[in-house]
PDB file of C-alpha atoms in Angstrom:
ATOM      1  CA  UNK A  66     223.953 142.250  36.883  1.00 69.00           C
ATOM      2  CA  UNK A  67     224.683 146.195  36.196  1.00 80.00           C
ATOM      3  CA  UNK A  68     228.502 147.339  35.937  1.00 84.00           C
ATOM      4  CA  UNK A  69     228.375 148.515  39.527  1.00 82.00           C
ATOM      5  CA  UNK A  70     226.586 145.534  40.734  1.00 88.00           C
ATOM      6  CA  UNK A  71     229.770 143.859  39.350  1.00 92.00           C
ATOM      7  CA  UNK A  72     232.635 146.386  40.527  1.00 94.00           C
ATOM      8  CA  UNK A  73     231.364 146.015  44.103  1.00 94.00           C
ATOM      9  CA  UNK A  74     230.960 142.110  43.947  1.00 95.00           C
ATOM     10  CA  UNK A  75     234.728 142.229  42.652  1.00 96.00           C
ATOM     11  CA  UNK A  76     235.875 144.772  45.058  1.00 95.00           C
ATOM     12  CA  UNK A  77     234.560 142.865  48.022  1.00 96.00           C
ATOM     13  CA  UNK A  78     236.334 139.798  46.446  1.00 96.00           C
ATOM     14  CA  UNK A  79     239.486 141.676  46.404  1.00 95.00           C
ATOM     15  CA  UNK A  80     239.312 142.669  49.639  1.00 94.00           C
ATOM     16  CA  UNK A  81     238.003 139.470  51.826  1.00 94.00           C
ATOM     17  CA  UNK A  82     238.976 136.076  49.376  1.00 94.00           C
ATOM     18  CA  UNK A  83     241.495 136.954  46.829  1.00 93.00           C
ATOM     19  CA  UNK A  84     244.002 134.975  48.233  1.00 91.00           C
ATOM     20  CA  UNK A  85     243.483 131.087  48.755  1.00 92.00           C
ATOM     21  CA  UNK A  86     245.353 129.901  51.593  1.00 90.00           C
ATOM     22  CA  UNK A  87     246.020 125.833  51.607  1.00 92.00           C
ATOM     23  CA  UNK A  88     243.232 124.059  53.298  1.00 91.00           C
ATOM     24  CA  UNK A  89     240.947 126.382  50.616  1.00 90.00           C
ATOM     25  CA  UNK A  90     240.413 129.721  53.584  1.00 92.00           C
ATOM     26  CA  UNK A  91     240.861 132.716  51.836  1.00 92.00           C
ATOM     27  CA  UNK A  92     241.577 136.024  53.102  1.00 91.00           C
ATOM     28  CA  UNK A  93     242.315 139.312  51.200  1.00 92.00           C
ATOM     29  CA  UNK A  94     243.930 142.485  50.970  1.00 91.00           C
ATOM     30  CA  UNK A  95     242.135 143.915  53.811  1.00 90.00           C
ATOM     31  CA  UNK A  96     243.757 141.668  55.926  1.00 87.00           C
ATOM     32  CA  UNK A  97     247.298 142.769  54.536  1.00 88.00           C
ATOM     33  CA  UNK A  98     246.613 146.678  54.937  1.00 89.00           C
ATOM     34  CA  UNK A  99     245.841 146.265  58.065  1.00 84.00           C
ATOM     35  CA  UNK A 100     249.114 145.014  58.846  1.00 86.00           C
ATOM     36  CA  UNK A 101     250.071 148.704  58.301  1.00 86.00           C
ATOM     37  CA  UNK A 102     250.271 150.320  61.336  1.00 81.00           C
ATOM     38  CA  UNK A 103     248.006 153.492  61.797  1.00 74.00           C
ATOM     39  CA  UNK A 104     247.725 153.733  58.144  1.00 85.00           C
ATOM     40  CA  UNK A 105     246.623 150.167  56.782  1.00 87.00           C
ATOM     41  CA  UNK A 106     242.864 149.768  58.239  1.00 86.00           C
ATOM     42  CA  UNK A 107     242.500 153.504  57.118  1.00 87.00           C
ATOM     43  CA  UNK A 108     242.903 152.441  53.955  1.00 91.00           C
ATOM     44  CA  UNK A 109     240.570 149.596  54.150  1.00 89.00           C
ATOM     45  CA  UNK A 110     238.279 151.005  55.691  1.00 89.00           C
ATOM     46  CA  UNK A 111     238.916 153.882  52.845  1.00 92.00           C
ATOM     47  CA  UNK A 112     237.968 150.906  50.088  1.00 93.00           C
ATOM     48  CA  UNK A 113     235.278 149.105  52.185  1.00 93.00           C
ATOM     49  CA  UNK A 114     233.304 152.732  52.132  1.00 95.00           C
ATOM     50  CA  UNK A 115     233.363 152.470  48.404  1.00 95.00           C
ATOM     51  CA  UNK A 116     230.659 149.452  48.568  1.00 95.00           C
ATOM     52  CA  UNK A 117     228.632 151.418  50.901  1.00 96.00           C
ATOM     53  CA  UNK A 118     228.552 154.344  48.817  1.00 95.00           C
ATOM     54  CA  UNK A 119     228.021 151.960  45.615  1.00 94.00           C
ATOM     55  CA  UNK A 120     225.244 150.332  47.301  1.00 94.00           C
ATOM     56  CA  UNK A 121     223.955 154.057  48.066  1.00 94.00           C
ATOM     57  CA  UNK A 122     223.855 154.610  44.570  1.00 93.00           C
ATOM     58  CA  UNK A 123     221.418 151.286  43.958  1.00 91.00           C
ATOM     59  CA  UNK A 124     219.411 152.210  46.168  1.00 91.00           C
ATOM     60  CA  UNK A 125     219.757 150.683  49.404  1.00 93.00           C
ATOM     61  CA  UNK A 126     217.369 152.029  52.241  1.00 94.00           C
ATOM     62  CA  UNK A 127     219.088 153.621  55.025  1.00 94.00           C
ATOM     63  CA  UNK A 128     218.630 151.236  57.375  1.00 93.00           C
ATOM     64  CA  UNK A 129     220.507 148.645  54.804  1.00 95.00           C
ATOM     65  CA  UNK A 130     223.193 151.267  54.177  1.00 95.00           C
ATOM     66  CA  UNK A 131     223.436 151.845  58.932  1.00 94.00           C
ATOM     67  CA  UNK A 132     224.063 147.721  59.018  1.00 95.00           C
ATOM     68  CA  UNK A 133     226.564 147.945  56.305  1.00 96.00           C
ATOM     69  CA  UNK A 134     228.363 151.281  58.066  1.00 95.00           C
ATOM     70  CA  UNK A 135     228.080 148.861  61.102  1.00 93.00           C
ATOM     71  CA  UNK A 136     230.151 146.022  60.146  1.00 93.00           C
ATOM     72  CA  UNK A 137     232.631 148.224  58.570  1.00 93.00           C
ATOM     73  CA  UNK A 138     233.187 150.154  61.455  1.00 91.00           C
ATOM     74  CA  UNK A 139     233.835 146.986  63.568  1.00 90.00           C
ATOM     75  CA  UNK A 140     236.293 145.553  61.151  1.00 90.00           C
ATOM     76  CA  UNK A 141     237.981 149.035  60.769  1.00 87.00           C
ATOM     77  CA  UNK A 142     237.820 149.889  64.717  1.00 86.00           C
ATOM     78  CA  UNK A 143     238.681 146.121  65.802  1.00 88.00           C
ATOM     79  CA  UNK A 144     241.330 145.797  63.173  1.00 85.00           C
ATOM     80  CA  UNK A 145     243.306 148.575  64.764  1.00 84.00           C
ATOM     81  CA  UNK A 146     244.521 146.705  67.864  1.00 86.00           C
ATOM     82  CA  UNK A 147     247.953 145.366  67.008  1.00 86.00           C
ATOM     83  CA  UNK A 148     248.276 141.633  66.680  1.00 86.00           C
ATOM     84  CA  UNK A 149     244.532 140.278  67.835  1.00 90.00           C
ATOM     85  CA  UNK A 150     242.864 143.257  65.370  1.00 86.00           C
ATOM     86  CA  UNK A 151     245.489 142.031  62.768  1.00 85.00           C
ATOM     87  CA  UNK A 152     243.924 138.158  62.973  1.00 88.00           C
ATOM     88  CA  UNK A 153     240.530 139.427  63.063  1.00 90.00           C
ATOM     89  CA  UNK A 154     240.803 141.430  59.614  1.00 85.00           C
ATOM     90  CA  UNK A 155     241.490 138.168  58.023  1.00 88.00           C
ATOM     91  CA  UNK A 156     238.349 136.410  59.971  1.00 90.00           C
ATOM     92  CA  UNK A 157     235.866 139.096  59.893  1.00 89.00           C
ATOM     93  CA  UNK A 158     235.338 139.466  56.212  1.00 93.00           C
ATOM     94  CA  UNK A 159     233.228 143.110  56.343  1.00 94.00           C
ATOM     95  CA  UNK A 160     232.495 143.782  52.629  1.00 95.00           C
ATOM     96  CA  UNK A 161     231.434 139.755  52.010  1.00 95.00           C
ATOM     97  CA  UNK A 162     229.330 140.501  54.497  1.00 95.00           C
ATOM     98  CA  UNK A 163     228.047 143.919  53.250  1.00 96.00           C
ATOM     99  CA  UNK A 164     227.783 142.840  49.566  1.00 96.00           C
ATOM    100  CA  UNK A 165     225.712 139.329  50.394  1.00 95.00           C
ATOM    101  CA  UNK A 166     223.796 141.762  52.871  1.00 95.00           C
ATOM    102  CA  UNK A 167     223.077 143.535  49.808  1.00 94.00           C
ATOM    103  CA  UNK A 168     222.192 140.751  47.324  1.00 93.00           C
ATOM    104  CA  UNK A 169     219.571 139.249  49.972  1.00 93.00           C
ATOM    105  CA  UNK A 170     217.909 143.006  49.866  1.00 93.00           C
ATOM    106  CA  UNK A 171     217.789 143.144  46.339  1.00 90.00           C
ATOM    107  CA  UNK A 172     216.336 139.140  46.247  1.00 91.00           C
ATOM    108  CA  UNK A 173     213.864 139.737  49.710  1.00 91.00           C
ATOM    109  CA  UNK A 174     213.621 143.408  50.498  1.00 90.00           C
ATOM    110  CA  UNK A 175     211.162 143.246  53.223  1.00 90.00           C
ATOM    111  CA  UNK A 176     212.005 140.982  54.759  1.00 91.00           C
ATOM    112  CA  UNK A 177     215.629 141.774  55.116  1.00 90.00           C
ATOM    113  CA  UNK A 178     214.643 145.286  55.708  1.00 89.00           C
ATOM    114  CA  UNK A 179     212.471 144.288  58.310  1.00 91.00           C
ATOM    115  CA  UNK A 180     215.684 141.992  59.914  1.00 92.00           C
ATOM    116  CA  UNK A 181     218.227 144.549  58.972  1.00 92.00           C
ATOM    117  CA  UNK A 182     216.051 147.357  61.307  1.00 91.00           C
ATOM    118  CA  UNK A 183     215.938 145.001  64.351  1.00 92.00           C
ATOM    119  CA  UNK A 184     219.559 144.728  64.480  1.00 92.00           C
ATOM    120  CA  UNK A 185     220.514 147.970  64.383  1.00 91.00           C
ATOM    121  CA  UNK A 186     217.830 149.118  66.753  1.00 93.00           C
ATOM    122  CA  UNK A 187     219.473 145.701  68.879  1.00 93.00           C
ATOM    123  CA  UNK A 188     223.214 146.842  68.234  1.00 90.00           C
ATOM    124  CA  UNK A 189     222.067 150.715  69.257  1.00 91.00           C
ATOM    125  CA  UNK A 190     220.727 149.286  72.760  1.00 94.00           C
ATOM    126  CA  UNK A 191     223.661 147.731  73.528  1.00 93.00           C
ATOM    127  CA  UNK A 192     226.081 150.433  72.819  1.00 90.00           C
ATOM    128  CA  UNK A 193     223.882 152.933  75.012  1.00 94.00           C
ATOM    129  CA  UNK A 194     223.700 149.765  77.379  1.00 95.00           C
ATOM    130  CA  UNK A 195     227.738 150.459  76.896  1.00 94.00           C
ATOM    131  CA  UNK A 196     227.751 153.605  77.341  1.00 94.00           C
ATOM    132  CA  UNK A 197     225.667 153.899  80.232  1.00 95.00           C
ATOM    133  CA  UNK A 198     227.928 151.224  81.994  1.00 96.00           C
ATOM    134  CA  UNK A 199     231.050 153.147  81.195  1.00 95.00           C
ATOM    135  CA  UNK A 200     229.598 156.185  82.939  1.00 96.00           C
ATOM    136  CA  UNK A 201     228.460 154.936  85.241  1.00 96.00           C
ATOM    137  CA  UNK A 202     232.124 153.152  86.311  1.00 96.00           C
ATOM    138  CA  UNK A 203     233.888 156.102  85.825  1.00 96.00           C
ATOM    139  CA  UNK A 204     231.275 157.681  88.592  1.00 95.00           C
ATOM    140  CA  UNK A 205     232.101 154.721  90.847  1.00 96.00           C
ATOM    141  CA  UNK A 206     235.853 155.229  90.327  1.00 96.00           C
ATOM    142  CA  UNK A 207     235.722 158.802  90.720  1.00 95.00           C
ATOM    143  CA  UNK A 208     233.108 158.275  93.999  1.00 94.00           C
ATOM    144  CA  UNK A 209     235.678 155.768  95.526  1.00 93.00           C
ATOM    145  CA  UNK A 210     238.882 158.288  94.321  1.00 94.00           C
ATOM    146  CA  UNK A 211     236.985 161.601  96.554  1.00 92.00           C
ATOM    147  CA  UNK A 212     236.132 159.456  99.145  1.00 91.00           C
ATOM    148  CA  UNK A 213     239.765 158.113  99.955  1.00 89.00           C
ATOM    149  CA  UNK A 214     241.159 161.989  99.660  1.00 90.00           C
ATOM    150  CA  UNK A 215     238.837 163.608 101.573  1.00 87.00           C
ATOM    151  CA  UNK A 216     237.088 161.018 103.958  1.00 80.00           C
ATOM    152  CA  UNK A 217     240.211 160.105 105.995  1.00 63.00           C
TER     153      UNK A 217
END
């Protein structure tokens, strides 16, 4: 295992399992900067980039490096709402995730490649999907809005 195999398999720990809670769950210090309000999942998210660059470094493919980007952004953008965002940072566990990700491309590389490119073309769909829904609500809203001022 190189040095920066090893910094981001430690800084990962840091972050999601440094702390063992009784019962044996462990959280990290993710999960207490994002107590900080406006400033604290900054931060993390801050540190969790770190991993993603590290693993840019290695030599991850791009698609590797998108799924990582992905689950960081939904622990740093979920972890923002106040109280529920605050529970998930300690359940979500982003860089665990993005470091095992990591370890299974370096073991299987296709093959997680292959997996890894599915769900981000999966997760893309469903945002547009999102997207396209938001639009077209706000259209609906707006329709109903013009219709009530000028239709009387």
């Amino acid at each position: 295992m190189s040095n920066r195999t090893r910094f981001i398999h430690r800084l990962s720990w840091f972050l999601d399992e440094s702390i063992t809670l009784p019962g044996g769950y462990k959280i990290g210090a993710d999960g207490f900067l994002g107590l900080i309000p406006g400033f604290g999942d900054f931060i993390g998210g801050l540190l969790s980039s770190v991993i993603i660059y590290q693993a840019h470094q290695l030599g991850a493919p791009k698609t590797i490096l998108l799924k990582m980007a992905i689950n960081m952004l939904i622990d740093t953008t979920l972890g923002a709402i106040p109280v529920i965002g605050d529970v998930f940072d300690f359940v979500w566990k982003a860089n665990r995730r993005n470091v095992a990700l990591l370890s299974e491309y370096e073991q299987q590389p296709r093959q997680v490649y292959r997996k890894t490119l599915l769900e981000n073309i999966a997760i893309i769909l469903i945002l547009i999907t999102m997207v396209g829904l938001a639009v077209a609500f706000v259209g609906w809203i707006i329709s109903l809005i013009w219709t009530a001022l000028f239709q009387s």
